[in-house]
Coordinates of C-alpha atoms and ligand atoms in Angstrom, one line a residue:
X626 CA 36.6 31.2 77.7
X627 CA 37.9 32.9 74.6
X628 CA 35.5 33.8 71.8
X629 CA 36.8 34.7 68.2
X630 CA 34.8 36.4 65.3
X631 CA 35.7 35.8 62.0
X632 CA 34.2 38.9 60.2
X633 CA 34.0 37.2 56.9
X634 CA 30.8 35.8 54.4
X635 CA 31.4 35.0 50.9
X636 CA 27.3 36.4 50.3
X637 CA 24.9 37.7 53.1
X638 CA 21.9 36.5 54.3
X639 CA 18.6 38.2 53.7
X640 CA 17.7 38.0 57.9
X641 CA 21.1 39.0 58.9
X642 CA 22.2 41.9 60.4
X643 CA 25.7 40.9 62.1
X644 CA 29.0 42.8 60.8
X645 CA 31.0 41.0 58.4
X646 CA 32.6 42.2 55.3
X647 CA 33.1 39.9 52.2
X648 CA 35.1 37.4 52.2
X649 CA 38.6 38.1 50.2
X650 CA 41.6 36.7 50.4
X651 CA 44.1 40.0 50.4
X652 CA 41.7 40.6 54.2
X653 CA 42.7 37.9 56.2
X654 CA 46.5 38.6 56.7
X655 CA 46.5 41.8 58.2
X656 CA 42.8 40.9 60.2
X657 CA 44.6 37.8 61.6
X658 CA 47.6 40.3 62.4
X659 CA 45.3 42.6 64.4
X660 CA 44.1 39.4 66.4
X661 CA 47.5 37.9 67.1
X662 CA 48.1 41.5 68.3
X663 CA 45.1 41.6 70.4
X664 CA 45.7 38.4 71.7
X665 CA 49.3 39.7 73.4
X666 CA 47.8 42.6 74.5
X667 CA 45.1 41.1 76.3
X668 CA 46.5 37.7 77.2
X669 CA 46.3 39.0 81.3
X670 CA 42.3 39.2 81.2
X671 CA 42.5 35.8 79.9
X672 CA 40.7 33.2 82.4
X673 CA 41.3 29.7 82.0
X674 CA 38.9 28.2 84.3
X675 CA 37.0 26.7 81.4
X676 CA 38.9 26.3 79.1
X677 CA 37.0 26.8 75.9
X678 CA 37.3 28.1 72.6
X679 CA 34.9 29.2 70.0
X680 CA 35.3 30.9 66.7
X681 CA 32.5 32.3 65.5
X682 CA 31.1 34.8 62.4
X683 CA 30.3 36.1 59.9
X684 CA 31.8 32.6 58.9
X685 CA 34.6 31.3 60.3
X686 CA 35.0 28.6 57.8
X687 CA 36.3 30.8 54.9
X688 CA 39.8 31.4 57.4
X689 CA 42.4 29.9 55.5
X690 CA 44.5 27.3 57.8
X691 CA 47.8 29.1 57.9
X692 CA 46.1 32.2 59.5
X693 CA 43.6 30.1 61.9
X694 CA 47.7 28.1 62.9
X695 CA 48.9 31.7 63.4
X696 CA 46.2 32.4 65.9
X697 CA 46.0 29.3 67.9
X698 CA 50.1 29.5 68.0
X699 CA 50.0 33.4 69.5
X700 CA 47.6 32.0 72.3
X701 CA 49.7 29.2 73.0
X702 CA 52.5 31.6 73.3
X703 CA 50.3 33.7 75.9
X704 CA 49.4 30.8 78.0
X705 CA 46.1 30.2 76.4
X706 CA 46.5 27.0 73.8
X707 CA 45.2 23.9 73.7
X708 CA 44.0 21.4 74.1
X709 CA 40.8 22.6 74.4
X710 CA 38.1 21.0 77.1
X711 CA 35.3 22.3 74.1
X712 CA 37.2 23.7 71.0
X713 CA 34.2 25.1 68.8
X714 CA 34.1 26.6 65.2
X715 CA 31.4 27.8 63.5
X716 CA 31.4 26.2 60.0
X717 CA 29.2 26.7 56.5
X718 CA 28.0 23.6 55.0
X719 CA 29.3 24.7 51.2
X720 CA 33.2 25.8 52.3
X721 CA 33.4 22.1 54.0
X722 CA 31.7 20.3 50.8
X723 CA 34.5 22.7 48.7
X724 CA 37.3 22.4 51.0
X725 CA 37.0 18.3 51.3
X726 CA 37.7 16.1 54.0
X727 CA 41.2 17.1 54.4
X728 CA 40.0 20.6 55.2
X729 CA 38.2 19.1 58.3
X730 CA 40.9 16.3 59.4
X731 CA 43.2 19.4 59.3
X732 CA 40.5 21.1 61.8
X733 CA 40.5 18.1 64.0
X734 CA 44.5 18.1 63.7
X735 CA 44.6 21.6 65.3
X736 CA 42.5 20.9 68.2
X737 CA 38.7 21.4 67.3
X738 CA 36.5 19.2 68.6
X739 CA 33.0 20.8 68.1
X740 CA 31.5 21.6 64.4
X741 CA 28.7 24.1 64.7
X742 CA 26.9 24.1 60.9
X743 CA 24.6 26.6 59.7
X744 CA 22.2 24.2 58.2
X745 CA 19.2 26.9 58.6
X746 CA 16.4 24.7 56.7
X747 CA 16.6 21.6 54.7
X748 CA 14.2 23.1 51.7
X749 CA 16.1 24.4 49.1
X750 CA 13.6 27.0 47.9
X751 CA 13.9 28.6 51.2
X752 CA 17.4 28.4 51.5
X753 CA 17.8 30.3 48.3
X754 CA 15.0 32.5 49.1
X755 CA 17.9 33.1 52.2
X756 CA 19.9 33.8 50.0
X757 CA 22.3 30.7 51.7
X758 CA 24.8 29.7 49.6
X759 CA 24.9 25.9 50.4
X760 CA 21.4 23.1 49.5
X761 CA 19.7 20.7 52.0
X762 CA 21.8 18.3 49.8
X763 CA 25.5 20.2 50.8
X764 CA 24.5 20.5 54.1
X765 CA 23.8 16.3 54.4
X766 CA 27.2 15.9 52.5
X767 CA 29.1 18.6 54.8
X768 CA 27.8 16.8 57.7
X769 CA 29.0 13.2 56.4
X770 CA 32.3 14.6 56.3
X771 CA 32.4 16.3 59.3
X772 CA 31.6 12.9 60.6
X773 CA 33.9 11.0 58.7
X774 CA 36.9 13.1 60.0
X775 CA 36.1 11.8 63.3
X776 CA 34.2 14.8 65.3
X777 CA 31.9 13.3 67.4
X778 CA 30.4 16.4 68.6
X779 CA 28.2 18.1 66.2
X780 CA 25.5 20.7 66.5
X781 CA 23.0 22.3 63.7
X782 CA 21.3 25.5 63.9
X783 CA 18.1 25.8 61.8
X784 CA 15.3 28.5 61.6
X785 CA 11.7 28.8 62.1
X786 CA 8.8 31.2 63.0
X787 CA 9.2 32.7 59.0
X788 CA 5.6 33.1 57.8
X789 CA 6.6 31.3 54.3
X790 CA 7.7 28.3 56.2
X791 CA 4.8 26.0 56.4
X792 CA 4.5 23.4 59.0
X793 CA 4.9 20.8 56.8
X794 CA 8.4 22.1 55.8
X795 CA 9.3 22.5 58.8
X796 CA 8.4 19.4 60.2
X797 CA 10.6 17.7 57.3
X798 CA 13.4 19.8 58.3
X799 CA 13.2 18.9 61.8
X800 CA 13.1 15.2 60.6
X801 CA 15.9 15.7 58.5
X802 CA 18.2 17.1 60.8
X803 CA 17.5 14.5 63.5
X804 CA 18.0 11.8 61.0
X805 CA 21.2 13.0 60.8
X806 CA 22.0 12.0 64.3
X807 CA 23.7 15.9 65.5
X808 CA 24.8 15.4 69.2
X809 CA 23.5 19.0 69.5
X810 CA 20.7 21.3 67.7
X811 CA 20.6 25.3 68.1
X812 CA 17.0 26.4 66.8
X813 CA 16.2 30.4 66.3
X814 CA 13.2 31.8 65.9
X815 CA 13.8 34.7 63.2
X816 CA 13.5 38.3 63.9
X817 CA 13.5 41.0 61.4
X818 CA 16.7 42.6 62.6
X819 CA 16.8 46.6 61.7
X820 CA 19.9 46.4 58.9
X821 CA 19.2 43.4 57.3
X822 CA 18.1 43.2 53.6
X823 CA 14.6 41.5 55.4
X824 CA 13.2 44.4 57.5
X825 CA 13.8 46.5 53.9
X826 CA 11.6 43.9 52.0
X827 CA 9.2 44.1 54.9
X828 CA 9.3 48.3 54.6
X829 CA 8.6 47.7 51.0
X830 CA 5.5 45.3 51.6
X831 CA 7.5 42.6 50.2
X832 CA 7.4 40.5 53.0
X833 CA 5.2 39.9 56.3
X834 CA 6.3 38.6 59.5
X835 CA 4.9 35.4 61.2
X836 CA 2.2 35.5 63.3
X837 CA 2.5 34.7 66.8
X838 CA 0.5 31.4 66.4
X839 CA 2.7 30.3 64.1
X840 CA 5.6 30.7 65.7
X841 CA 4.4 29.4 68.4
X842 CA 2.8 26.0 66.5
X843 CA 6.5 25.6 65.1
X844 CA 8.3 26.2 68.3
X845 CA 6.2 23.5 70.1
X846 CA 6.4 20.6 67.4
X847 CA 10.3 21.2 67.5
X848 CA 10.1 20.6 71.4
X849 CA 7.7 17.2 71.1
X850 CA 10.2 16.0 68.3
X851 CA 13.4 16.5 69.5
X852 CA 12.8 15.0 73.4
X853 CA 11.0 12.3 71.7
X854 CA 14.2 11.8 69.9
X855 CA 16.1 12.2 73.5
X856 CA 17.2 15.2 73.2
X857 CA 17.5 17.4 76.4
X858 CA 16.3 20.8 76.6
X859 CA 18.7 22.6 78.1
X860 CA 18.2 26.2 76.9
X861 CA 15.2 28.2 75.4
X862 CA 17.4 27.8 71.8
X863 CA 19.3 24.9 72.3
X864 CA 19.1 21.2 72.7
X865 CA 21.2 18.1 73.4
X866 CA 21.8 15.0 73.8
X867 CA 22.6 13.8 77.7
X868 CA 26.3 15.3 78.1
X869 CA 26.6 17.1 74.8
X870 CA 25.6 20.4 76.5
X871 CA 27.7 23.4 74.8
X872 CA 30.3 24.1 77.7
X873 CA 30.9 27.6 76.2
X874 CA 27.6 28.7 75.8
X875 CA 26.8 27.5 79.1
X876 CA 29.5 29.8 80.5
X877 CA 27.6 32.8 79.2
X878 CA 24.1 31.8 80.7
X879 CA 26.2 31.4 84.3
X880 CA 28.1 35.0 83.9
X881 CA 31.4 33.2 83.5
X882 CA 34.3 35.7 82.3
X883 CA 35.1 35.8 79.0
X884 CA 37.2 37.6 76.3
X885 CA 36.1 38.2 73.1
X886 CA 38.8 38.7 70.2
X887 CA 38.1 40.6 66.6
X888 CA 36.1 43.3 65.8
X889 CA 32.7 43.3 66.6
X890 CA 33.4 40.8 69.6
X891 CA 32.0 41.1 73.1
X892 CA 33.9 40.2 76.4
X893 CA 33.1 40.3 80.0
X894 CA 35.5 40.5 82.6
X895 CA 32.7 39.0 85.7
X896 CA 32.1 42.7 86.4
X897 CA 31.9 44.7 83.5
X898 CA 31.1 44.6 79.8
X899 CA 32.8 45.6 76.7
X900 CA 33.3 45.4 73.1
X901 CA 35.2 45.8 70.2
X902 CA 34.6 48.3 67.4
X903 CA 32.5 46.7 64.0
X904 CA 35.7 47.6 61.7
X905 CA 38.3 45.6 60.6
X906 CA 40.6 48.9 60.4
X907 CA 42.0 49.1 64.1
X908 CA 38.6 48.4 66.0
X909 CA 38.9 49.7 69.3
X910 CA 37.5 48.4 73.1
X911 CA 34.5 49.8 74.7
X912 CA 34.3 49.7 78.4
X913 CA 30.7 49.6 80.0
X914 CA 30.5 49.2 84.2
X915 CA 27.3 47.4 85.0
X916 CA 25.1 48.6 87.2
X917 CA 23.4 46.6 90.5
X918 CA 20.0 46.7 89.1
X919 CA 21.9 45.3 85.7
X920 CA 23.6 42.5 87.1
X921 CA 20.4 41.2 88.6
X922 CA 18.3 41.5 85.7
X923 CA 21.3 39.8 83.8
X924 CA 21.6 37.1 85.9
X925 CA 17.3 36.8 86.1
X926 CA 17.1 36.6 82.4
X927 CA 20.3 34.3 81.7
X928 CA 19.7 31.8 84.1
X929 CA 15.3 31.8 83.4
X930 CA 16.2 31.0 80.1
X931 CA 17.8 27.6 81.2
X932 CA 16.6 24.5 82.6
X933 CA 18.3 24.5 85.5
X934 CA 16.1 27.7 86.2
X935 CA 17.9 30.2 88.8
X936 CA 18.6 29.9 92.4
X937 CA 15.5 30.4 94.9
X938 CA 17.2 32.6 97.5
X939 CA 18.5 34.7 94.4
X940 CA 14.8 35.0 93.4
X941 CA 13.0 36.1 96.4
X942 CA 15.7 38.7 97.4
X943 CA 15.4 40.4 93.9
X944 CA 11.7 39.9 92.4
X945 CA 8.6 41.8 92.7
X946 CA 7.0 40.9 95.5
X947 CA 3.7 38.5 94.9
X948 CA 5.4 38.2 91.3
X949 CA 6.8 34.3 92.5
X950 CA 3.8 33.0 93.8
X951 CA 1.6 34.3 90.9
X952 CA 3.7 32.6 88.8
X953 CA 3.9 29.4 90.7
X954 CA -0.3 29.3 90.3
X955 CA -0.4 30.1 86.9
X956 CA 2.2 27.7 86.5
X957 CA 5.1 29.7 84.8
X958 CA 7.5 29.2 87.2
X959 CA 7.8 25.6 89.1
X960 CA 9.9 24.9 92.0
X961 CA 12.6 22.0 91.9
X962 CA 14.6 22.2 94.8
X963 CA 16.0 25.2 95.6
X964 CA 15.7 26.4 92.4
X965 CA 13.0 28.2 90.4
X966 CA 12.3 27.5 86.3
X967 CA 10.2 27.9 83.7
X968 CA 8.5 25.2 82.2
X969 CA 9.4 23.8 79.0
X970 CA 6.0 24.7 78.0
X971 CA 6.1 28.5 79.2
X972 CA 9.9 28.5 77.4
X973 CA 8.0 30.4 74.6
X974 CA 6.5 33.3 76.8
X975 CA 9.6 33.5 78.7
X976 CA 10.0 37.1 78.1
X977 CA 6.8 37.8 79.6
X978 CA 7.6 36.0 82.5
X979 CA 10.7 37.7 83.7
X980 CA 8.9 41.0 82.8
X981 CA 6.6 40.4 85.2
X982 CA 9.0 39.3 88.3
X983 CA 11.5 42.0 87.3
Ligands
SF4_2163 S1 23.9 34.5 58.9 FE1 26.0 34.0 59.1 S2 26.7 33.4 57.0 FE2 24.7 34.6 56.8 S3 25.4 36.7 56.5 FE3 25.1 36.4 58.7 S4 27.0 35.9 59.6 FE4 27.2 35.6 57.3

């Protein structure tokens, strides 16, 4: 598994807080020279069991081709290329409407085979209110193309739980995307996260966060549309249709080993955690060991969040004890197998839940 961030937007988001620098052209060379560089010096912690790539941002889209070549050549050269079982790139709706179909057929050409858009909301006034730089309308024609270059294995990420989205909207939005057809659909509720332009306009009384009920109304119609529409869900977030689970994400939720390339980016070697300084201007590696009491409250939380729920045995040798059974009678915790999950309807307290076992 071998994650890359692209550190680049052309504009920021109002709810974002992830570090990325502005897109400009005279960045890319000497970023995708610190990567290729990376990429030879860490090409030994490099596991191929999975066999997965994903680029991800800040907006990986804006990477001209001749850089994104220059990195999927240097892993090659390391014993890492393609193809790909799940070759996934992040992608903004207005740099695929800008850059055209060849832009994507060129994508395809090189080995991706999963498009994840940022399609956030399908109303326009939000989106600009965002501060997204595509429309509902870009985001329809991005995804036509996408389609038309032959990737059969899309996924769209939108946002709820903002207390100027009414349910209305949102329903139309979750009708829009499914209209669409995605094979896959990553849904977020937002948080006002500490360094985003957001928590200042909610400092400054300019904004004020959902309420819980709300959230909570949105969260569930999103569930009742999307498995009436047959999709499967798989994770808290994320839903898909039978076989188009992400096979990369799913390798995080299971603790699989992964390296993560660029600055900003996370890896984990099965043991320990580390991760890149946020600066394009030699970012260095962090090493963190992880304790016992880490691992199992990794592994509790990770694998809760899933529908596959975690392992029984793993459970009752590391929870509170009486925690299970309350859980079992309240019915926030059922029992399939040998396995332990929370219900789909409990999905939205699952915090809580693992609180109290943990
Ligand atoms: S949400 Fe994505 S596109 Fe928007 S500023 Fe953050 S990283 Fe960039």
């Amino acid at each position: 598994m071998i994650y890359v961030h692209v550190p680049f937007c052309k504009s920021f988001c109002n709810y974002c807080d992830f570090y990325s620098e502005i897109a400009r052209e005279d960045k890319f060379g000497r970023y995708t020279d610190q990567i290729c560089e990376e990429i030879r010096r860490r090409k030994g912690e490099m596991d191929n069991s999975l066999r997965t790539l994903y680029f991800g941002g800040g907006t990986p889209s804006v990477l001209p081709l001749g850089d994104l070549t220059r990195i999927l050549l240097t892993l090659e050269e390391c014993g890492h290329g393609g193809p790909y079982t799940e070759f996934t790139m992040e992608v903004n709706p207005e740099d695929i409407v800008e850059r055209g179909l060849p832009y994507v057929q060129s994508l395809k050409a090189l080995g991706v085979n999963r498009i994840s858009m940022g399609v956030q909301s399908f109303d326009d006034e939000l989106l600009r209110w965002m501060n997204r730089r595509h429309s509902a309308d870009g985001a329809r024609k991005a995804f036509r193309l996408v389609r038309e270059a032959g990737i059969g294995n899309i996924s769209l990420d939108l946002i709820f739980g903002l207390s100027n989205l009414s349910d209305e909207v949102w329903e139309d939005t979750i009708r829009e995307a499914l209209a669409l057809g995605p094979e896959h659909i990553s849904c977020y509720q937002l948080t006002v996260e500490g360094d985003s332009v957001l928590a200042q306009r909610l400092e400054n009384g300019e904004y004020e966060e959902a309420d819980e009920e709300l959230c909570r109304r949105q969260y569930d119609r999103l569930c009742t549309l999307l498995g009436e529409a047959g999709y499967r869900h798989y994770e808290i977030s994320n839903f898909a249709k039978p076989g188009f689970e992400a096979i990369h994400n799913q390798g995080y939720w299971q603790r699989k080993p992964y390296v993560g390339l660029g600055p900003s980016a996370h890896s984990f070697s099965g043991r320990n955690r580390s991760w890149n300084d946020a600066s394009l201007d030699d970012y260095s590696h962090t090493e963190e060991s992880l304790s016992v009491e880490d691992e199992k409250v990794e592994t509790l939380m990770l694998s809760l969040r899933t529908a596959k729920g975690a392992d029984g045995e793993f459970l009752m040798a590391n929870c509170i004890p009486g925690s299970i059974d309350l859980l079992l009678k309240e019915g926030a915790l059922v029992k399939i197998g040998r396995r332990y999950r929370i219900p789909e309807d409990h999905f939205f307290v699952s915090d809580e839940i693992i609180r109290t076992l943990v």
